[in-house]
Structure formats: structure tokens, C-alpha cells
Amino acid sequence: MNAPYPPPPPPPAAGRDRTTLWGVLGIILGLLCCGILGIVFGYLSVRDAKRFGQSPVLGYLAIAFGVLNIIGSGILWAGGNYPIYND
């Protein structure tokens, strides 16, 4: 009547954890050039952090910097001070 519990799943492979890589890439790209890529890499960092049981702080920082980059670029563009589109 009582079936034994199935064995627990094996732990994830340690070599596939890219939490720090995605977080650092997201922060750098979010601060310097591409806010959207900062958000994407930040999301990937948070996803991997949850999957591997690590801290998602780098991912959240990358998302925040990406959003700030987009907002700042929009303000500069609306004010006519954006360096790329300055005619």
C-alpha cells in the first residue's frame, strides 16, 4: 500500500552556473550603452540565481541600471541634448 518516495533529483551541474556572468554583463551594458540589454542580462542573472540558489543582487542591479539608462536617454533626447542625435 505505501509506495516509497522517489529519490530526490540530482543537484544541478556546477559548471552551468552563469549568474555572475549575466549580472556583470548586465551592469556594464546597462550603465554604458544598452539599457535593454542590461535588462535582459539582469533577468537572466536573476533566473540563474533562483535556479542555483544564489543571491540575485547582481541581476537586480543590472535591471535597475538598464531602466535608469533608458529613462536618462529619454530625458536627454526629449531635451535635445542627446549626443548621438544632436543635429
GROMACS .gro file of N, CA and C in nm:
model
  261
    1MET      N    1   0.080  -0.118   0.000
    1MET     CA    2   0.000   0.000   0.000
    1MET      C    3   0.085   0.126   0.000
    2ASN      N    4   0.183   0.132   0.084
    2ASN     CA    5   0.267   0.251   0.090
    2ASN      C    6   0.384   0.235  -0.005
    3ALA      N    7   0.383   0.318  -0.108
    3ALA     CA    8   0.495   0.316  -0.202
    3ALA      C    9   0.605   0.407  -0.149
    4PRO      N   10   0.730   0.366  -0.165
    4PRO     CA   11   0.838   0.453  -0.117
    4PRO      C   12   0.846   0.582  -0.201
    5TYR      N   13   0.893   0.685  -0.136
    5TYR     CA   14   0.910   0.812  -0.207
    5TYR      C   15   1.019   0.798  -0.312
    6PRO      N   16   1.004   0.868  -0.425
    6PRO     CA   17   1.111   0.862  -0.525
    6PRO      C   18   1.234   0.935  -0.473
    7PRO      N   19   1.350   0.899  -0.523
    7PRO     CA   20   1.471   0.966  -0.475
    7PRO      C   21   1.469   1.113  -0.518
    8PRO      N   22   1.536   1.197  -0.442
    8PRO     CA   23   1.538   1.339  -0.479
    8PRO      C   24   1.615   1.359  -0.610
    9PRO      N   25   1.582   1.467  -0.681
    9PRO     CA   26   1.653   1.491  -0.807
    9PRO      C   27   1.799   1.525  -0.780
   10PRO      N   28   1.885   1.495  -0.875
   10PRO     CA   29   2.027   1.527  -0.854
   10PRO      C   30   2.047   1.678  -0.854
   11PRO      N   31   2.151   1.725  -0.786
   11PRO     CA   32   2.177   1.869  -0.786
   11PRO      C   33   2.217   1.916  -0.926
   12PRO      N   34   2.189   2.041  -0.958
   12PRO     CA   35   2.226   2.091  -1.091
   12PRO      C   36   2.377   2.090  -1.110
   13ALA      N   37   2.416   2.080  -1.234
   13ALA     CA   38   2.559   2.077  -1.266
   13ALA      C   39   2.623   2.210  -1.229
   14ALA      N   40   2.737   2.205  -1.162
   14ALA     CA   41   2.802   2.327  -1.113
   14ALA      C   42   2.862   2.409  -1.226
   15GLY      N   43   2.898   2.349  -1.335
   15GLY     CA   44   2.963   2.421  -1.444
   15GLY      C   45   2.870   2.507  -1.527
   16ARG      N   46   2.740   2.497  -1.508
   16ARG     CA   47   2.644   2.571  -1.589
   16ARG      C   48   2.594   2.697  -1.521
   17ASP      N   49   2.647   2.731  -1.406
   17ASP     CA   50   2.602   2.848  -1.332
   17ASP      C   51   2.667   2.973  -1.391
   18ARG      N   52   2.586   3.058  -1.450
   18ARG     CA   53   2.637   3.180  -1.512
   18ARG      C   54   2.576   3.304  -1.448
   19THR      N   55   2.538   3.295  -1.323
   19THR     CA   56   2.472   3.405  -1.254
   19THR      C   57   2.559   3.529  -1.253
   20THR      N   58   2.684   3.513  -1.215
   20THR     CA   59   2.774   3.627  -1.207
   20THR      C   60   2.804   3.684  -1.345
   21LEU      N   61   2.822   3.597  -1.443
   21LEU     CA   62   2.850   3.644  -1.580
   21LEU      C   63   2.736   3.730  -1.631
   22TRP      N   64   2.612   3.681  -1.620
   22TRP     CA   65   2.497   3.759  -1.669
   22TRP      C   66   2.483   3.889  -1.591
   23GLY      N   67   2.506   3.884  -1.460
   23GLY     CA   68   2.492   4.004  -1.379
   23GLY      C   69   2.593   4.112  -1.414
   24VAL      N   70   2.719   4.072  -1.430
   24VAL     CA   71   2.823   4.169  -1.463
   24VAL      C   72   2.802   4.225  -1.604
   25LEU      N   73   2.768   4.139  -1.699
   25LEU     CA   74   2.740   4.188  -1.834
   25LEU      C   75   2.622   4.285  -1.833
   26GLY      N   76   2.519   4.253  -1.757
   26GLY     CA   77   2.402   4.341  -1.749
   26GLY      C   78   2.435   4.475  -1.688
   27ILE      N   79   2.516   4.476  -1.584
   27ILE     CA   80   2.554   4.603  -1.520
   27ILE      C   81   2.637   4.688  -1.616
   28ILE      N   82   2.735   4.627  -1.680
   28ILE     CA   83   2.821   4.703  -1.771
   28ILE      C   84   2.741   4.758  -1.888
   29LEU      N   85   2.662   4.674  -1.952
   29LEU     CA   86   2.584   4.721  -2.067
   29LEU      C   87   2.474   4.817  -2.024
   30GLY      N   88   2.415   4.795  -1.908
   30GLY     CA   89   2.311   4.886  -1.860
   30GLY      C   90   2.365   5.024  -1.827
   31LEU      N   91   2.486   5.031  -1.777
   31LEU     CA   92   2.546   5.160  -1.745
   31LEU      C   93   2.602   5.232  -1.867
   32LEU      N   94   2.666   5.158  -1.956
   32LEU     CA   95   2.740   5.223  -2.063
   32LEU      C   96   2.660   5.251  -2.190
   33CYS      N   97   2.588   5.153  -2.239
   33CYS     CA   98   2.531   5.177  -2.372
   33CYS      C   99   2.388   5.131  -2.390
   34CYS      N  100   2.358   5.011  -2.356
   34CYS     CA  101   2.232   4.949  -2.399
   34CYS      C  102   2.148   4.912  -2.278
   35GLY      N  103   2.049   4.995  -2.247
   35GLY     CA  104   1.963   4.968  -2.134
   35GLY      C  105   1.882   4.842  -2.150
   36ILE      N  106   1.838   4.816  -2.272
   36ILE     CA  107   1.756   4.696  -2.297
   36ILE      C  108   1.838   4.570  -2.274
   37LEU      N  109   1.962   4.569  -2.322
   37LEU     CA  110   2.047   4.452  -2.298
   37LEU      C  111   2.080   4.436  -2.150
   38GLY      N  112   2.093   4.546  -2.079
   38GLY     CA  113   2.114   4.538  -1.935
   38GLY      C  114   1.997   4.472  -1.864
   39ILE      N  115   1.875   4.505  -1.909
   39ILE     CA  116   1.756   4.443  -1.851
   39ILE      C  117   1.750   4.294  -1.884
   40VAL      N  118   1.782   4.259  -2.008
   40VAL     CA  119   1.777   4.118  -2.049
   40VAL      C  120   1.879   4.036  -1.971
   41PHE      N  121   2.003   4.084  -1.964
   41PHE     CA  122   2.105   4.010  -1.891
   41PHE      C  123   2.075   4.008  -1.740
   42GLY      N  124   2.014   4.113  -1.689
   42GLY     CA  125   1.973   4.113  -1.549
   42GLY      C  126   1.868   4.007  -1.521
   43TYR      N  127   1.772   3.993  -1.613
   43TYR     CA  128   1.672   3.889  -1.598
   43TYR      C  129   1.736   3.750  -1.600
   44LEU      N  130   1.831   3.729  -1.693
   44LEU     CA  131   1.899   3.600  -1.700
   44LEU      C  132   1.975   3.572  -1.570
   45SER      N  133   2.035   3.675  -1.512
   45SER     CA  134   2.108   3.658  -1.387
   45SER      C  135   2.015   3.621  -1.272
   46VAL      N  136   1.900   3.689  -1.264
   46VAL     CA  137   1.804   3.657  -1.158
   46VAL      C  138   1.750   3.516  -1.176
   47ARG      N  139   1.723   3.478  -1.300
   47ARG     CA  140   1.671   3.343  -1.327
   47ARG      C  141   1.772   3.236  -1.284
   48ASP      N  142   1.899   3.255  -1.321
   48ASP     CA  143   2.000   3.157  -1.282
   48ASP      C  144   2.024   3.158  -1.132
   49ALA      N  145   2.016   3.274  -1.068
   49ALA     CA  146   2.036   3.281  -0.924
   49ALA      C  147   1.928   3.201  -0.851
   50LYS      N  148   1.805   3.211  -0.897
   50LYS     CA  149   1.698   3.133  -0.834
   50LYS      C  150   1.716   2.984  -0.861
   51ARG      N  151   1.762   2.953  -0.980
   51ARG     CA  152   1.780   2.812  -1.017
   51ARG      C  153   1.891   2.746  -0.936
   52PHE      N  154   2.000   2.821  -0.908
   52PHE     CA  155   2.115   2.762  -0.841
   52PHE      C  156   2.126   2.804  -0.695
   53GLY      N  157   2.026   2.874  -0.643
   53GLY     CA  158   2.024   2.909  -0.502
   53GLY      C  159   2.127   3.013  -0.462
   54GLN      N  160   2.152   3.109  -0.549
   54GLN     CA  161   2.248   3.215  -0.518
   54GLN      C  162   2.176   3.347  -0.500
   55SER      N  163   2.252   3.450  -0.467
   55SER     CA  164   2.195   3.582  -0.446
   55SER      C  165   2.167   3.650  -0.580
   56PRO      N  166   2.047   3.706  -0.599
   56PRO     CA  167   2.012   3.770  -0.726
   56PRO      C  168   2.045   3.920  -0.730
   57VAL      N  169   2.132   3.968  -0.642
   57VAL     CA  170   2.158   4.112  -0.632
   57VAL      C  171   2.215   4.168  -0.761
   58LEU      N  172   2.310   4.099  -0.824
   58LEU     CA  173   2.368   4.148  -0.948
   58LEU      C  174   2.262   4.163  -1.057
   59GLY      N  175   2.172   4.071  -1.064
   59GLY     CA  176   2.065   4.079  -1.163
   59GLY      C  177   1.974   4.198  -1.139
   60TYR      N  178   1.938   4.220  -1.012
   60TYR     CA  179   1.852   4.335  -0.981
   60TYR      C  180   1.923   4.467  -1.010
   61LEU      N  181   2.054   4.473  -0.982
   61LEU     CA  182   2.130   4.593  -1.015
   61LEU      C  183   2.135   4.617  -1.166
   62ALA      N  184   2.154   4.510  -1.241
   62ALA     CA  185   2.159   4.523  -1.387
   62ALA      C  186   2.026   4.573  -1.442
   63ILE      N  187   1.916   4.521  -1.388
   63ILE     CA  188   1.784   4.567  -1.432
   63ILE      C  189   1.766   4.714  -1.396
   64ALA      N  190   1.804   4.752  -1.275
   64ALA     CA  191   1.788   4.891  -1.232
   64ALA      C  192   1.871   4.986  -1.318
   65PHE      N  193   1.997   4.948  -1.347
   65PHE     CA  194   2.082   5.033  -1.430
   65PHE      C  195   2.031   5.041  -1.573
   66GLY      N  196   1.976   4.932  -1.624
   66GLY     CA  197   1.918   4.934  -1.758
   66GLY      C  198   1.799   5.027  -1.766
   67VAL      N  199   1.713   5.023  -1.664
   67VAL     CA  200   1.597   5.112  -1.662
   67VAL      C  201   1.642   5.257  -1.649
   68LEU      N  202   1.740   5.283  -1.562
   68LEU     CA  203   1.791   5.420  -1.548
   68LEU      C  204   1.854   5.469  -1.678
   69ASN      N  205   1.922   5.382  -1.751
   69ASN     CA  206   1.981   5.420  -1.879
   69ASN      C  207   1.872   5.459  -1.978
   70ILE      N  208   1.766   5.382  -1.984
   70ILE     CA  209   1.656   5.412  -2.077
   70ILE      C  210   1.587   5.543  -2.039
   71ILE      N  211   1.561   5.563  -1.910
   71ILE     CA  212   1.496   5.686  -1.865
   71ILE      C  213   1.587   5.807  -1.890
   72GLY      N  214   1.715   5.794  -1.856
   72GLY     CA  215   1.808   5.904  -1.878
   72GLY      C  216   1.824   5.937  -2.026
   73SER      N  217   1.830   5.835  -2.110
   73SER     CA  218   1.840   5.860  -2.254
   73SER      C  219   1.716   5.930  -2.306
   74GLY      N  220   1.599   5.889  -2.255
   74GLY     CA  221   1.475   5.954  -2.297
   74GLY      C  222   1.470   6.100  -2.256
   75ILE      N  223   1.518   6.130  -2.136
   75ILE     CA  224   1.519   6.269  -2.089
   75ILE      C  225   1.616   6.352  -2.173
   76LEU      N  226   1.734   6.298  -2.199
   76LEU     CA  227   1.831   6.372  -2.281
   76LEU      C  228   1.779   6.393  -2.423
   77TRP      N  229   1.716   6.292  -2.478
   77TRP     CA  230   1.663   6.303  -2.614
   77TRP      C  231   1.550   6.404  -2.621
   78ALA      N  232   1.461   6.403  -2.521
   78ALA     CA  233   1.349   6.497  -2.520
   78ALA      C  234   1.396   6.640  -2.501
   79GLY      N  235   1.506   6.658  -2.428
   79GLY     CA  236   1.559   6.791  -2.406
   79GLY      C  237   1.648   6.841  -2.519
   80GLY      N  238   1.675   6.757  -2.615
   80GLY     CA  239   1.761   6.796  -2.728
   80GLY      C  240   1.908   6.789  -2.700
   81ASN      N  241   1.948   6.723  -2.593
   81ASN     CA  242   2.090   6.716  -2.555
   81ASN      C  243   2.151   6.578  -2.576
   82TYR      N  244   2.084   6.491  -2.647
   82TYR     CA  245   2.136   6.355  -2.668
   82TYR      C  246   2.252   6.364  -2.766
   83PRO      N  247   2.372   6.316  -2.730
   83PRO     CA  248   2.490   6.340  -2.815
   83PRO      C  249   2.486   6.272  -2.951
   84ILE      N  250   2.417   6.161  -2.965
   84ILE     CA  251   2.418   6.090  -3.094
   84ILE      C  252   2.327   6.160  -3.194
   85TYR      N  253   2.213   6.208  -3.148
   85TYR     CA  254   2.115   6.267  -3.238
   85TYR      C  255   2.120   6.419  -3.239
   86ASN      N  256   2.229   6.476  -3.198
   86ASN     CA  257   2.240   6.620  -3.191
   86ASN      C  258   2.269   6.676  -3.331
   87ASP      N  259   2.170   6.741  -3.389
   87ASP     CA  260   2.188   6.797  -3.525
   87ASP      C  261   2.231   6.939  -3.522
   0.00000   0.00000   0.00000
